[in-house]
Amino acid sequence: SGYFTIGSGFTVGSSTLFAIDSTGNVGIGTGVTAPGARLDLASSSTNTTADTTYGQRNTIADTGVVTTGTDTTYWNYLSVTRTGTTGGTQNTYGNYTTLTNTRASGSGSVVGYGSYVSASGSTTGSSDLYGSYISASGADNTYGVFATITATTGAFNEGIYTAVTDVTTGANQNYGSEINVTDTGVVTSGVDQGFGSSIAVTRTGAT
């Protein structure tokens, strides 16, 4: 049950900053003496002046000159496989994020992003750019995007918000939303339904 540490016995501080336990779990951060995952990161900040804090920061640069073939670069690639259950509820997450973003007191802007993506492309050659690309298949109910919003009184509450800005001088096609549905299945019985968009709004209770 022991672990290898860099911390109190050395010159880096009075608490454990790095630990490897007997199962191979690695903990990095203040006081991580019992890592709870294969890689367990712990970070906290008590700065009283405005700064930028990263729990994890990854940087990769690929500048190789490739003239043939397919060149693929990943900085973060996740592959999760969960099989074998025979009962109960099975929840599997490729990526799970929780965000709490509150202010102790006072006024000013409070902006929180559960996921923030910034993507820029090139018009050299034939190019496509996706800020977010989602492919889903195989379940009884399959959703490319599923949004659940809990309304706040006196605020704007939107399930999905899309803004497109075009300041170019060329001829373009701009879509706030584009939906393509193709259904070619041979159905011989039952009810087969296809919706490009299905919207249901219920408003009750106003007095």
Short mmCIF file of C-alpha atoms in Angstrom, two decimals:
data_model
loop_
_atom_site.label_atom_id
_atom_site.label_comp_id
_atom_site.label_asym_id
_atom_site.label_seq_id
_atom_site.Cartn_x
_atom_site.Cartn_y
_atom_site.Cartn_z
CA SER A 1 0.00 0.00 0.00
CA GLY A 2 3.03 2.29 -0.07
CA TYR A 3 3.87 4.87 -2.70
CA PHE A 4 6.81 6.71 -4.12
CA THR A 5 6.64 10.45 -3.42
CA ILE A 6 8.35 13.69 -4.16
CA GLY A 7 7.34 16.12 -1.47
CA SER A 8 7.92 16.57 2.23
CA GLY A 9 11.22 14.74 2.32
CA PHE A 10 12.75 16.96 -0.34
CA THR A 11 13.07 20.66 -1.11
CA VAL A 12 9.81 21.22 -2.97
CA GLY A 13 7.54 21.87 -0.02
CA SER A 14 5.92 20.43 3.05
CA SER A 15 3.30 18.22 1.36
CA THR A 16 3.30 15.46 -1.22
CA LEU A 17 3.28 16.76 -4.78
CA PHE A 18 3.83 13.54 -6.72
CA ALA A 19 2.89 9.97 -5.82
CA ILE A 20 2.81 6.54 -7.43
CA ASP A 21 0.95 3.89 -5.47
CA SER A 22 1.38 0.13 -5.52
CA THR A 23 -1.25 -0.32 -8.27
CA GLY A 24 0.48 2.09 -10.64
CA ASN A 25 -1.88 5.02 -10.09
CA VAL A 26 -0.11 8.38 -10.39
CA GLY A 27 -1.10 11.46 -8.42
CA ILE A 28 0.18 14.96 -9.19
CA GLY A 29 -0.77 17.95 -7.08
CA THR A 30 -0.82 19.22 -3.53
CA GLY A 31 -1.50 16.47 -1.01
CA VAL A 32 -2.23 13.68 -3.52
CA THR A 33 -1.00 10.75 -1.42
CA ALA A 34 -3.67 8.27 -2.52
CA PRO A 35 -4.34 8.65 -6.27
CA GLY A 36 -7.89 7.66 -7.12
CA ALA A 37 -7.29 7.07 -10.84
CA ARG A 38 -4.59 5.98 -13.25
CA LEU A 39 -3.73 9.68 -13.46
CA ASP A 40 -5.09 11.88 -10.66
CA LEU A 41 -4.44 15.62 -10.89
CA ALA A 42 -5.22 18.03 -8.05
CA SER A 43 -4.86 21.79 -8.41
CA SER A 44 -6.07 24.80 -6.45
CA SER A 45 -5.45 28.53 -6.50
CA THR A 46 -5.77 31.10 -3.72
CA ASN A 47 -4.40 34.08 -5.64
CA THR A 48 -6.04 37.37 -4.73
CA THR A 49 -5.08 39.11 -7.98
CA ALA A 50 -6.41 38.34 -11.45
CA ASP A 51 -4.47 35.57 -13.14
CA THR A 52 -4.86 32.55 -15.42
CA THR A 53 -4.93 29.10 -13.84
CA TYR A 54 -4.67 25.78 -15.69
CA GLY A 55 -5.44 22.41 -14.21
CA GLN A 56 -3.93 20.86 -17.33
CA ARG A 57 -2.36 22.57 -20.31
CA ASN A 58 -1.35 20.74 -23.48
CA THR A 59 0.53 22.23 -26.43
CA ILE A 60 1.49 20.47 -29.62
CA ALA A 61 2.95 21.78 -32.87
CA ASP A 62 3.17 19.75 -36.08
CA THR A 63 5.05 21.61 -38.83
CA GLY A 64 6.33 18.68 -40.86
CA VAL A 65 6.21 19.13 -44.63
CA VAL A 66 4.08 16.24 -45.90
CA THR A 67 3.53 15.95 -49.64
CA THR A 68 1.65 12.63 -49.96
CA GLY A 69 -0.53 10.33 -47.93
CA THR A 70 -2.77 11.17 -44.99
CA ASP A 71 -1.34 13.17 -42.12
CA THR A 72 -3.33 13.05 -38.88
CA THR A 73 -2.47 14.89 -35.68
CA TYR A 74 -4.19 14.35 -32.32
CA TRP A 75 -3.35 16.09 -29.11
CA ASN A 76 -5.98 14.35 -27.06
CA TYR A 77 -7.41 11.05 -28.26
CA LEU A 78 -9.83 9.12 -26.06
CA SER A 79 -10.98 5.56 -26.64
CA VAL A 80 -13.40 4.08 -24.11
CA THR A 81 -14.88 0.58 -24.35
CA ARG A 82 -17.35 -0.77 -21.80
CA THR A 83 -18.83 -4.24 -22.30
CA GLY A 84 -19.85 -7.21 -20.22
CA THR A 85 -22.71 -6.00 -18.04
CA THR A 86 -25.78 -8.22 -17.91
CA GLY A 87 -28.16 -6.08 -15.85
CA GLY A 88 -28.70 -2.76 -14.15
CA THR A 89 -27.83 0.61 -15.68
CA GLN A 90 -24.63 1.10 -17.65
CA ASN A 91 -23.34 4.66 -18.03
CA THR A 92 -20.21 5.24 -20.09
CA TYR A 93 -18.67 8.65 -20.76
CA GLY A 94 -16.00 9.43 -23.30
CA ASN A 95 -15.65 12.85 -21.71
CA TYR A 96 -17.47 14.12 -18.63
CA THR A 97 -17.17 17.72 -17.44
CA THR A 98 -18.71 19.48 -14.46
CA LEU A 99 -18.41 23.24 -14.06
CA THR A 100 -19.29 25.46 -11.11
CA ASN A 101 -18.91 29.17 -11.81
CA THR A 102 -20.20 31.51 -9.10
CA ARG A 103 -19.17 34.79 -7.58
CA ALA A 104 -18.72 35.20 -3.83
CA SER A 105 -20.15 38.72 -3.83
CA GLY A 106 -20.16 42.00 -5.71
CA SER A 107 -20.98 42.67 -9.36
CA GLY A 108 -19.46 42.18 -12.79
CA SER A 109 -19.55 39.55 -15.50
CA VAL A 110 -19.58 35.86 -14.67
CA VAL A 111 -19.16 33.69 -17.78
CA GLY A 112 -18.85 29.91 -17.64
CA TYR A 113 -18.14 27.44 -20.44
CA GLY A 114 -18.74 23.74 -19.94
CA SER A 115 -16.89 23.26 -23.21
CA TYR A 116 -15.15 25.97 -25.22
CA VAL A 117 -13.86 25.29 -28.73
CA SER A 118 -11.99 27.71 -30.96
CA ALA A 119 -11.09 26.50 -34.45
CA SER A 120 -9.48 28.29 -37.39
CA GLY A 121 -8.82 26.86 -40.82
CA SER A 122 -7.22 27.65 -44.15
CA THR A 123 -8.70 28.33 -47.56
CA THR A 124 -5.65 26.87 -49.27
CA GLY A 125 -6.77 23.82 -51.24
CA SER A 126 -10.13 22.19 -50.50
CA SER A 127 -10.81 22.57 -46.79
CA ASP A 128 -13.49 21.87 -44.22
CA LEU A 129 -13.46 23.09 -40.64
CA TYR A 130 -15.60 21.81 -37.77
CA GLY A 131 -15.71 23.53 -34.42
CA SER A 132 -17.39 20.39 -33.14
CA TYR A 133 -17.99 17.19 -35.08
CA ILE A 134 -20.29 14.55 -33.65
CA SER A 135 -21.05 11.11 -35.03
CA ALA A 136 -23.46 8.86 -33.13
CA SER A 137 -25.06 5.55 -34.05
CA GLY A 138 -26.26 2.23 -32.74
CA ALA A 139 -28.64 2.92 -29.85
CA ASP A 140 -32.40 2.61 -29.52
CA ASN A 141 -32.46 6.41 -29.12
CA THR A 142 -29.55 8.28 -30.68
CA TYR A 143 -28.85 11.99 -30.32
CA GLY A 144 -26.17 13.99 -32.08
CA VAL A 145 -26.73 16.80 -29.57
CA PHE A 146 -28.96 16.66 -26.51
CA ALA A 147 -29.40 19.81 -24.45
CA THR A 148 -31.20 20.14 -21.12
CA ILE A 149 -31.56 23.65 -19.75
CA THR A 150 -32.82 24.63 -16.31
CA ALA A 151 -34.38 28.07 -16.60
CA THR A 152 -33.34 30.98 -14.40
CA THR A 153 -35.85 33.67 -13.53
CA GLY A 154 -35.30 36.94 -15.34
CA ALA A 155 -32.76 35.49 -17.78
CA PHE A 156 -32.56 34.31 -21.37
CA ASN A 157 -32.70 30.52 -21.48
CA GLU A 158 -31.80 28.84 -24.75
CA GLY A 159 -31.30 25.18 -25.52
CA ILE A 160 -29.08 25.88 -28.52
CA TYR A 161 -27.75 29.27 -29.63
CA THR A 162 -26.12 29.79 -33.01
CA ALA A 163 -24.56 32.99 -34.33
CA VAL A 164 -23.03 33.34 -37.80
CA THR A 165 -21.13 36.48 -38.80
CA ASP A 166 -19.91 37.07 -42.36
CA VAL A 167 -17.85 40.17 -43.14
CA THR A 168 -16.23 38.83 -46.30
CA THR A 169 -16.73 40.43 -49.71
CA GLY A 170 -17.10 37.19 -51.66
CA ALA A 171 -20.22 35.21 -52.50
CA ASN A 172 -20.94 32.84 -49.62
CA GLN A 173 -23.63 30.59 -48.27
CA ASN A 174 -24.32 31.04 -44.58
CA TYR A 175 -26.57 28.77 -42.52
CA GLY A 176 -27.58 29.39 -38.95
CA SER A 177 -28.68 25.78 -38.98
CA GLU A 178 -28.64 23.10 -41.67
CA ILE A 179 -30.42 19.79 -41.17
CA ASN A 180 -30.18 16.83 -43.52
CA VAL A 181 -32.12 13.65 -42.84
CA THR A 182 -31.87 10.60 -45.10
CA ASP A 183 -34.02 7.54 -44.41
CA THR A 184 -33.81 4.70 -46.91
CA GLY A 185 -34.74 1.80 -44.63
CA VAL A 186 -37.21 -0.73 -45.99
CA VAL A 187 -39.98 -0.79 -43.37
CA THR A 188 -42.74 -3.36 -43.83
CA SER A 189 -44.79 -2.80 -40.67
CA GLY A 190 -45.27 -0.42 -37.77
CA VAL A 191 -44.93 3.37 -37.74
CA ASP A 192 -41.88 4.88 -39.40
CA GLN A 193 -41.30 8.57 -38.73
CA GLY A 194 -38.69 11.02 -39.95
CA PHE A 195 -38.33 14.59 -38.72
CA GLY A 196 -36.02 17.27 -39.99
CA SER A 197 -36.95 19.26 -36.95
CA SER A 198 -39.42 18.52 -34.16
CA ILE A 199 -40.32 21.36 -31.81
CA ALA A 200 -42.70 21.09 -28.87
CA VAL A 201 -43.43 24.10 -26.68
CA THR A 202 -45.63 23.96 -23.58
CA ARG A 203 -46.35 27.04 -21.50
CA THR A 204 -48.70 26.82 -18.53
CA GLY A 205 -49.11 28.30 -15.09
CA ALA A 206 -48.94 32.05 -15.74
CA THR A 207 -51.34 34.01 -13.52
#
